[in-house]
């Protein structure tokens, strides 16, 4: 009996390989492509309206602070309503909440273009932030629930790529429309959001997406090959024996592993919001003018370099997340982004260093745009609404707090200190990735059959 276990190990491994090699790779669900298309439309419209806000404020005779209030109110309402929208997603369904969020944004944006005063613009943009949060939470919940475990990285990269393409093209179109009349971008954005809502309602599946499994539930419960692979992998992990672990201890260990993985997701997304959505947009243009002594056009060029680099790497990053695993991708993204920000903090101000750092931020952002989302799907199971909402709140919170803290540090100390603070936040994400388990392996190998 003592020699039987080792004798069977080669055949067990061979069987597992046969199961894996004989199973064709499943096609990406259609809903993933639909959501990516909707993301392009939404981001295109958001980029269109961005340049118009300060000019519309000037037309109403209000200052830059009032214009900034319109932007901040939108972000704060997104942050404040995210959790409530997560609850709505779980109760009403992601498809309905997604459509309602887009319609709410469309109506408030269109009316803002007709507003009689800038105070109404701020109020309507605030309500639009609630609709934006509803769309984001619902779309991400539907995306993560629809994609198979081995597709989640690529699905997230497609979705993020849609946003990036829209974000690159949008400001150029917005600048042209703003030159005609500052109100026009709001009217066009409202129309574009209406198109996005119609596309979502017509093309997204009407039936709720089947649960694709959490960390203890493989996708496709009727798939005999996957069930056998899970059993073989489990036995191999246990040295060839079929004795089950104690249920209580296994459940406690699983909860601890989920908690570590969820914490790693949150701190990684905090760093993304802090650096990519907050500091990069608010502090970098001023850094280019004051520290590098260059025109603001160089800041725009640097943003374009970073965005193009991110788009180019996104699909490859998604494949790495689905093949190498979530943890290596998060380590790579967090580590490289931390190094890029430290380079800005510690090296003398230099245009070449700045452009290189912006490109590296884009590349690392590609990994941090899809790896944490894949982890979130692995641990959330069939009802990801609330966790997705909390996940999004950390990103929005970083985008709101990051510029405020960094701006204060620049005023009191220097740009270097401000960049170090961003590196510290990203470093916490790196530590979280070091301490988390590999959720892709657990998602494929722990189902009891």
Coordinates of C-alpha atoms in Angstrom, one line a residue:
X1 CA 0.0 0.0 0.0
X2 CA 2.8 2.4 0.8
X3 CA 4.2 2.0 -2.8
X4 CA 0.8 2.3 -4.5
X5 CA 0.5 6.0 -4.1
X6 CA 3.8 7.0 -5.8
X7 CA 3.2 4.4 -8.6
X8 CA 0.0 6.1 -9.5
X9 CA 1.3 9.7 -9.6
X10 CA 2.6 9.7 -13.2
X11 CA -0.7 8.3 -14.5
X12 CA -2.6 10.9 -12.4
X13 CA -0.5 13.8 -13.9
X14 CA -0.9 12.3 -17.4
X15 CA -4.7 12.1 -16.9
X16 CA -4.8 15.7 -15.7
X17 CA -2.8 16.8 -18.8
X18 CA -5.1 14.8 -21.1
X19 CA -8.2 16.6 -19.5
X20 CA -6.6 20.0 -20.1
X21 CA -5.3 19.3 -23.6
X22 CA -8.5 17.7 -24.9
X23 CA -10.8 20.5 -23.7
X24 CA -11.0 23.2 -26.4
X25 CA -10.5 26.8 -25.2
X26 CA -14.0 28.3 -24.8
X27 CA -14.9 31.4 -26.8
X28 CA -15.2 34.7 -25.1
X29 CA -18.9 35.4 -24.3
X30 CA -20.6 37.9 -26.5
X31 CA -21.5 40.1 -23.5
X32 CA -17.9 40.8 -22.9
X33 CA -17.5 42.4 -26.3
X34 CA -20.8 44.3 -25.9
X35 CA -19.7 45.7 -22.5
X36 CA -16.4 46.8 -24.1
X37 CA -18.2 48.5 -26.9
X38 CA -20.4 50.4 -24.3
X39 CA -17.2 51.3 -22.5
X40 CA -15.8 52.9 -25.7
X41 CA -19.0 54.9 -26.1
X42 CA -19.1 56.1 -22.5
X43 CA -15.4 57.0 -22.3
X44 CA -15.6 58.8 -25.7
X45 CA -18.4 61.0 -24.3
X46 CA -16.7 61.6 -21.0
X47 CA -13.6 62.8 -22.9
X48 CA -15.7 65.0 -25.1
X49 CA -17.3 66.9 -22.1
X50 CA -14.1 67.3 -20.1
X51 CA -12.5 70.3 -22.0
X52 CA -15.9 72.0 -22.0
X53 CA -16.4 72.4 -18.3
X54 CA -13.9 75.2 -17.6
X55 CA -15.0 77.1 -20.7
X56 CA -18.6 76.8 -19.7
X57 CA -17.7 78.1 -16.3
X58 CA -16.0 81.1 -17.9
X59 CA -19.1 81.8 -20.0
X60 CA -21.1 82.0 -16.8
X61 CA -18.6 84.3 -15.3
X62 CA -17.4 82.0 -12.5
X63 CA -13.8 81.2 -11.6
X64 CA -11.7 78.1 -11.8
X65 CA -12.7 77.0 -8.3
X66 CA -16.3 76.7 -9.5
X67 CA -15.2 74.7 -12.5
X68 CA -13.2 72.4 -10.2
X69 CA -16.3 72.0 -8.0
X70 CA -18.3 70.5 -11.0
X71 CA -15.5 67.9 -11.5
X72 CA -15.1 67.1 -7.8
X73 CA -18.9 66.9 -7.2
X74 CA -19.2 64.3 -9.9
X75 CA -16.4 62.2 -8.4
X76 CA -17.7 62.5 -4.8
X77 CA -21.2 61.4 -5.8
X78 CA -19.7 58.4 -7.6
X79 CA -17.8 57.5 -4.4
X80 CA -20.8 58.1 -2.1
X81 CA -23.3 56.1 -4.2
X82 CA -21.1 53.1 -5.2
X83 CA -22.1 50.8 -2.3
X84 CA -25.9 51.5 -2.8
X85 CA -25.5 50.7 -6.4
X86 CA -23.8 47.5 -5.6
X87 CA -26.9 46.5 -3.5
X88 CA -29.1 47.4 -6.4
X89 CA -27.1 45.3 -8.7
X90 CA -27.6 42.2 -6.5
X91 CA -31.4 42.9 -6.1
X92 CA -32.5 44.2 -9.5
X93 CA -29.8 42.7 -11.8
X94 CA -26.8 44.2 -13.4
X95 CA -28.4 44.8 -16.8
X96 CA -31.2 46.9 -15.5
X97 CA -28.9 49.0 -13.2
X98 CA -26.5 49.5 -16.1
X99 CA -29.2 50.9 -18.3
X100 CA -30.7 53.1 -15.6
X101 CA -27.3 54.5 -14.8
X102 CA -26.6 55.4 -18.4
X103 CA -30.1 57.0 -18.8
X104 CA -29.6 59.0 -15.6
X105 CA -26.2 60.2 -16.9
X106 CA -27.7 61.0 -20.3
X107 CA -30.6 63.1 -19.0
X108 CA -28.5 65.1 -16.5
X109 CA -25.7 65.7 -19.0
X110 CA -28.1 66.9 -21.7
X111 CA -30.0 69.2 -19.3
X112 CA -26.7 70.5 -18.0
X113 CA -26.0 71.7 -21.5
X114 CA -29.2 73.8 -21.3
X115 CA -28.7 75.0 -17.7
X116 CA -29.5 78.6 -16.9
X117 CA -26.7 79.0 -14.4
X118 CA -23.4 77.2 -13.5
X119 CA -24.9 76.2 -10.1
X120 CA -27.4 74.0 -12.0
X121 CA -24.4 72.5 -14.0
X122 CA -22.8 71.5 -10.7
X123 CA -26.1 70.0 -9.3
X124 CA -26.8 68.0 -12.5
X125 CA -23.2 66.8 -12.7
X126 CA -23.5 65.6 -9.1
X127 CA -26.6 63.5 -10.0
X128 CA -24.8 62.3 -13.1
X129 CA -22.1 60.9 -10.8
X130 CA -24.6 58.6 -9.2
X131 CA -25.6 57.3 -12.7
X132 CA -21.9 56.9 -13.5
X133 CA -21.3 54.8 -10.4
X134 CA -24.4 52.7 -11.3
X135 CA -23.0 52.0 -14.8
X136 CA -19.5 51.2 -13.6
X137 CA -20.5 48.8 -10.8
X138 CA -23.1 47.1 -12.9
X139 CA -20.9 46.7 -15.9
X140 CA -18.0 45.3 -13.9
X141 CA -20.3 42.9 -12.0
X142 CA -21.7 41.6 -15.3
X143 CA -18.3 41.4 -16.8
X144 CA -16.8 39.4 -13.9
X145 CA -19.9 37.2 -13.6
X146 CA -20.0 36.3 -17.3
X147 CA -16.3 35.5 -18.0
X148 CA -14.9 32.1 -17.3
X149 CA -12.1 31.9 -14.7
X150 CA -9.5 31.4 -17.4
X151 CA -10.9 34.4 -19.3
X152 CA -11.2 37.0 -16.6
X153 CA -7.9 38.7 -17.2
X154 CA -8.5 39.1 -20.9
X155 CA -12.2 40.2 -20.4
X156 CA -11.0 42.9 -18.0
X157 CA -8.3 44.0 -20.4
X158 CA -10.9 44.3 -23.2
X159 CA -13.2 46.3 -21.0
X160 CA -10.3 48.6 -19.9
X161 CA -9.1 48.9 -23.5
X162 CA -12.6 50.2 -24.5
X163 CA -12.3 52.9 -21.9
X164 CA -8.8 53.8 -22.9
X165 CA -9.7 54.1 -26.6
X166 CA -12.6 56.3 -25.8
X167 CA -10.5 58.4 -23.4
X168 CA -7.8 58.9 -26.1
X169 CA -10.2 60.0 -28.9
X170 CA -12.7 61.9 -26.7
X171 CA -10.7 65.0 -25.7
X172 CA -9.7 65.6 -29.4
X173 CA -13.4 65.6 -30.4
X174 CA -14.3 67.6 -27.3
X175 CA -11.9 70.3 -28.2
X176 CA -13.4 70.7 -31.7
X177 CA -17.0 70.8 -30.3
X178 CA -16.0 73.2 -27.5
X179 CA -14.6 75.6 -30.1
X180 CA -18.1 75.7 -31.7
X181 CA -19.9 76.4 -28.4
X182 CA -19.1 75.2 -24.8
X183 CA -22.7 73.8 -24.4
X184 CA -22.5 71.6 -27.5
X185 CA -20.3 68.8 -25.9
X186 CA -22.9 68.3 -23.1
X187 CA -25.6 67.9 -25.7
X188 CA -23.5 65.5 -27.7
X189 CA -22.4 63.5 -24.6
X190 CA -26.1 63.2 -23.6
X191 CA -26.9 61.7 -27.0
X192 CA -23.9 59.4 -26.9
X193 CA -24.9 58.1 -23.4
X194 CA -28.4 57.4 -24.8
X195 CA -26.9 55.4 -27.6
X196 CA -24.8 53.4 -25.0
X197 CA -27.9 52.6 -23.0
X198 CA -29.8 51.4 -26.1
X199 CA -26.8 49.3 -27.2
X200 CA -26.6 47.7 -23.7
X201 CA -30.3 46.9 -23.5
X202 CA -30.5 45.5 -27.0
X203 CA -27.3 43.5 -27.2
X204 CA -26.7 42.3 -23.6
X205 CA -28.2 38.9 -22.7
X206 CA -31.6 39.2 -21.2
X207 CA -31.1 36.2 -19.0
X208 CA -28.8 36.7 -16.0
X209 CA -25.4 35.3 -16.7
X210 CA -24.9 31.9 -15.0
X211 CA -22.5 31.9 -12.0
X212 CA -19.1 31.2 -13.3
X213 CA -17.8 30.0 -10.0
X214 CA -15.9 31.5 -7.1
X215 CA -12.8 30.2 -5.5
X216 CA -14.5 27.0 -4.5
X217 CA -16.7 26.6 -7.5
X218 CA -15.4 25.7 -11.0
X219 CA -17.1 27.0 -14.0
X220 CA -19.3 24.6 -15.9
X221 CA -20.5 22.2 -13.2
X222 CA -21.7 19.8 -15.9
X223 CA -18.2 19.6 -17.5
X224 CA -16.9 16.2 -16.5
X225 CA -13.4 17.0 -17.7
X226 CA -13.1 20.0 -15.4
X227 CA -14.5 18.1 -12.5
X228 CA -12.1 15.3 -13.0
X229 CA -9.2 17.7 -13.4
X230 CA -10.2 19.4 -10.1
X231 CA -10.3 16.0 -8.3
X232 CA -7.0 14.9 -9.7
X233 CA -5.3 18.2 -8.8
X234 CA -6.7 18.0 -5.3
X235 CA -5.4 14.5 -4.9
X236 CA -2.0 15.4 -6.3
X237 CA -1.8 18.3 -3.8
X238 CA -2.5 15.8 -1.0
X239 CA 0.3 13.4 -2.0
X240 CA -1.9 11.0 -3.9
X241 CA -4.3 10.3 -1.1
X242 CA -8.0 10.9 -1.3
X243 CA -8.6 11.7 2.3
X244 CA -10.5 15.0 2.6
X245 CA -9.3 17.7 4.9
X246 CA -11.3 18.7 8.0
X247 CA -14.2 20.8 6.8
X248 CA -14.0 23.4 9.6
X249 CA -10.3 24.1 9.2
X250 CA -10.5 24.2 5.4
X251 CA -13.4 26.7 5.6
X252 CA -11.4 28.9 8.0
X253 CA -8.3 28.8 5.8
X254 CA -10.4 29.6 2.7
X255 CA -11.9 32.6 4.4
X256 CA -8.5 33.9 5.5
X257 CA -7.2 33.4 1.9
X258 CA -10.2 35.3 0.5
X259 CA -9.7 38.1 2.9
X260 CA -6.0 38.5 2.0
X261 CA -6.9 38.4 -1.7
X262 CA -9.7 41.0 -1.3
X263 CA -7.4 43.3 0.7
X264 CA -4.8 43.0 -2.0
X265 CA -7.4 44.0 -4.6
X266 CA -8.5 47.0 -2.7
X267 CA -5.0 48.5 -2.0
X268 CA -4.0 47.9 -5.6
X269 CA -7.0 49.7 -6.8
X270 CA -6.4 52.5 -4.3
X271 CA -2.9 53.0 -5.8
X272 CA -4.4 53.0 -9.4
X273 CA -6.9 55.7 -8.4
X274 CA -4.3 57.7 -6.5
X275 CA -1.6 57.7 -9.2
X276 CA -3.3 57.1 -12.6
X277 CA -6.6 58.8 -12.1
X278 CA -5.6 61.4 -9.6
X279 CA -2.0 62.6 -9.4
X280 CA -1.3 61.9 -13.1
X281 CA -4.2 64.1 -14.2
X282 CA -3.9 66.9 -11.7
X283 CA -0.2 67.2 -10.8
X284 CA 1.7 66.2 -13.9
X285 CA 0.7 69.1 -16.1
X286 CA 1.8 71.6 -13.4
X287 CA 5.0 69.6 -12.9
X288 CA 5.9 69.8 -16.6
X289 CA 5.5 73.6 -16.6
X290 CA 7.1 74.4 -13.2
X291 CA 9.8 71.8 -12.8
X292 CA 10.7 70.8 -16.4
X293 CA 10.1 74.4 -17.7
X294 CA 8.2 73.1 -20.7
X295 CA 4.9 74.0 -22.3
X296 CA 1.7 72.3 -21.3
X297 CA 1.7 70.6 -24.7
X298 CA 4.4 68.3 -23.5
X299 CA 2.1 67.2 -20.7
X300 CA -0.5 66.3 -23.3
X301 CA 2.1 64.4 -25.3
X302 CA 3.2 62.5 -22.2
X303 CA -0.4 61.5 -21.5
X304 CA -0.7 60.3 -25.0
X305 CA 2.5 58.2 -24.7
X306 CA 1.2 56.6 -21.5
X307 CA -2.2 55.9 -22.9
X308 CA -0.9 54.4 -26.1
X309 CA 1.5 52.2 -24.2
X310 CA -1.3 51.0 -21.9
X311 CA -3.6 50.2 -24.9
X312 CA -0.8 48.3 -26.6
X313 CA 0.0 46.1 -23.6
X314 CA -3.5 45.6 -22.3
X315 CA -4.4 42.4 -24.2
X316 CA -1.1 40.9 -23.6
X317 CA -1.4 41.7 -19.9
X318 CA -4.8 40.0 -19.8
X319 CA -3.3 36.9 -21.2
X320 CA -0.5 36.9 -18.7
X321 CA -3.1 37.3 -15.9
X322 CA -5.0 34.2 -17.2
X323 CA -1.8 32.1 -17.8
X324 CA 0.9 33.1 -15.3
X325 CA -1.7 33.9 -12.6
X326 CA -3.2 36.8 -10.9
X327 CA -0.5 37.2 -8.2
X328 CA 2.6 37.4 -10.6
X329 CA 0.7 40.0 -12.7
X330 CA -0.1 42.1 -9.6
X331 CA 3.4 41.9 -8.4
X332 CA 4.7 43.0 -11.8
X333 CA 2.3 45.9 -12.1
X334 CA 2.7 47.2 -8.6
X335 CA 6.5 46.8 -8.6
X336 CA 7.0 48.5 -11.9
X337 CA 4.6 51.3 -11.2
X338 CA 6.3 51.9 -7.8
X339 CA 9.7 52.0 -9.4
X340 CA 8.5 54.5 -12.1
X341 CA 7.1 56.9 -9.5
X342 CA 10.3 56.6 -7.3
X343 CA 12.3 57.5 -10.4
X344 CA 10.3 60.7 -10.7
X345 CA 10.9 61.4 -7.0
X346 CA 14.6 60.6 -6.8
X347 CA 16.1 61.6 -10.1
X348 CA 16.7 65.2 -11.2
X349 CA 13.9 66.7 -13.2
X350 CA 14.4 65.7 -16.8
X351 CA 12.0 65.5 -19.8
X352 CA 13.4 62.1 -20.9
X353 CA 12.9 60.6 -17.5
X354 CA 9.4 62.1 -17.3
X355 CA 8.3 60.7 -20.7
X356 CA 9.8 57.3 -19.9
X357 CA 8.1 57.2 -16.5
X358 CA 4.7 58.1 -18.1
X359 CA 5.1 55.2 -20.6
X360 CA 6.0 52.8 -17.8
X361 CA 3.0 54.0 -15.8
X362 CA 0.9 53.1 -18.8
X363 CA 2.4 49.6 -19.1
X364 CA 2.1 48.8 -15.4
X365 CA -1.4 50.3 -15.4
X366 CA -2.4 47.7 -18.0
X367 CA -1.5 44.9 -15.5
X368 CA -3.2 46.7 -12.6
X369 CA -6.3 47.3 -14.7
X370 CA -7.1 43.6 -15.2
X371 CA -5.3 41.5 -12.5
X372 CA -7.1 42.9 -9.4
X373 CA -10.4 42.6 -11.3
X374 CA -9.7 39.0 -12.1
X375 CA -8.9 38.3 -8.4
X376 CA -12.1 40.0 -7.4
X377 CA -14.1 37.7 -9.7
X378 CA -12.3 34.6 -8.4
X379 CA -13.3 35.3 -4.8
X380 CA -16.8 36.9 -5.3
X381 CA -18.8 34.0 -6.8
X382 CA -22.2 34.7 -8.3
X383 CA -23.1 37.9 -6.5
X384 CA -20.2 40.3 -6.9
X385 CA -22.2 43.5 -6.6
X386 CA -21.2 44.7 -3.2
X387 CA -17.6 43.7 -3.5
X388 CA -17.3 45.4 -6.9
X389 CA -18.8 48.5 -5.3
X390 CA -16.2 48.5 -2.5
X391 CA -13.5 47.8 -5.1
X392 CA -14.6 50.8 -7.1
X393 CA -14.9 53.0 -4.0
X394 CA -11.2 52.5 -3.3
X395 CA -10.3 53.6 -6.8
X396 CA -12.6 56.7 -6.7
X397 CA -11.3 57.5 -3.2
X398 CA -7.7 57.4 -4.4
X399 CA -8.6 59.7 -7.3
X400 CA -10.2 62.2 -4.9
X401 CA -7.7 62.1 -2.0
X402 CA -4.5 61.6 -4.0
X403 CA -4.5 65.0 -5.7
X404 CA -5.4 66.7 -2.5
X405 CA -2.6 65.1 -0.5
X406 CA -0.1 65.5 -3.3
X407 CA -1.0 69.1 -3.9
X408 CA -0.6 69.9 -0.2
X409 CA 2.8 68.1 -0.1
X410 CA 4.0 70.1 -3.2
X411 CA 2.9 73.4 -1.5
X412 CA 4.6 72.6 1.8
X413 CA 7.6 70.5 0.6
X414 CA 8.3 69.6 -3.0
X415 CA 7.2 67.5 -6.0
X416 CA 9.7 64.8 -4.9
X417 CA 7.9 64.4 -1.5
X418 CA 4.5 64.3 -3.3
X419 CA 5.8 61.5 -5.6
X420 CA 7.2 59.6 -2.7
X421 CA 3.8 59.6 -1.0
X422 CA 2.3 58.0 -4.2
X423 CA 5.1 55.4 -4.2
X424 CA 4.3 54.6 -0.6
X425 CA 0.6 53.9 -1.5
X426 CA 1.7 51.8 -4.5
X427 CA 4.2 50.0 -2.2
X428 CA 1.4 48.9 0.1
X429 CA -0.3 47.4 -2.9
X430 CA 3.0 45.5 -3.7
X431 CA 3.1 44.1 -0.1
X432 CA -0.6 43.1 -0.5
X433 CA 0.3 41.2 -3.7
X434 CA 3.2 39.5 -1.9
X435 CA 0.9 38.3 0.9
X436 CA -2.1 37.2 -1.2
X437 CA -2.7 33.6 -2.4
X438 CA -2.9 32.7 -6.1
X439 CA -6.6 32.7 -6.7
X440 CA -6.5 31.3 -10.3
X441 CA -5.1 28.0 -9.0
X442 CA -7.7 27.8 -6.3
X443 CA -10.5 28.6 -8.7
X444 CA -9.4 25.6 -10.9
X445 CA -8.5 23.0 -8.4
X446 CA -10.6 23.0 -5.2
X447 CA -14.1 21.9 -6.2
X448 CA -15.4 18.8 -4.4
X449 CA -17.1 16.4 -6.8

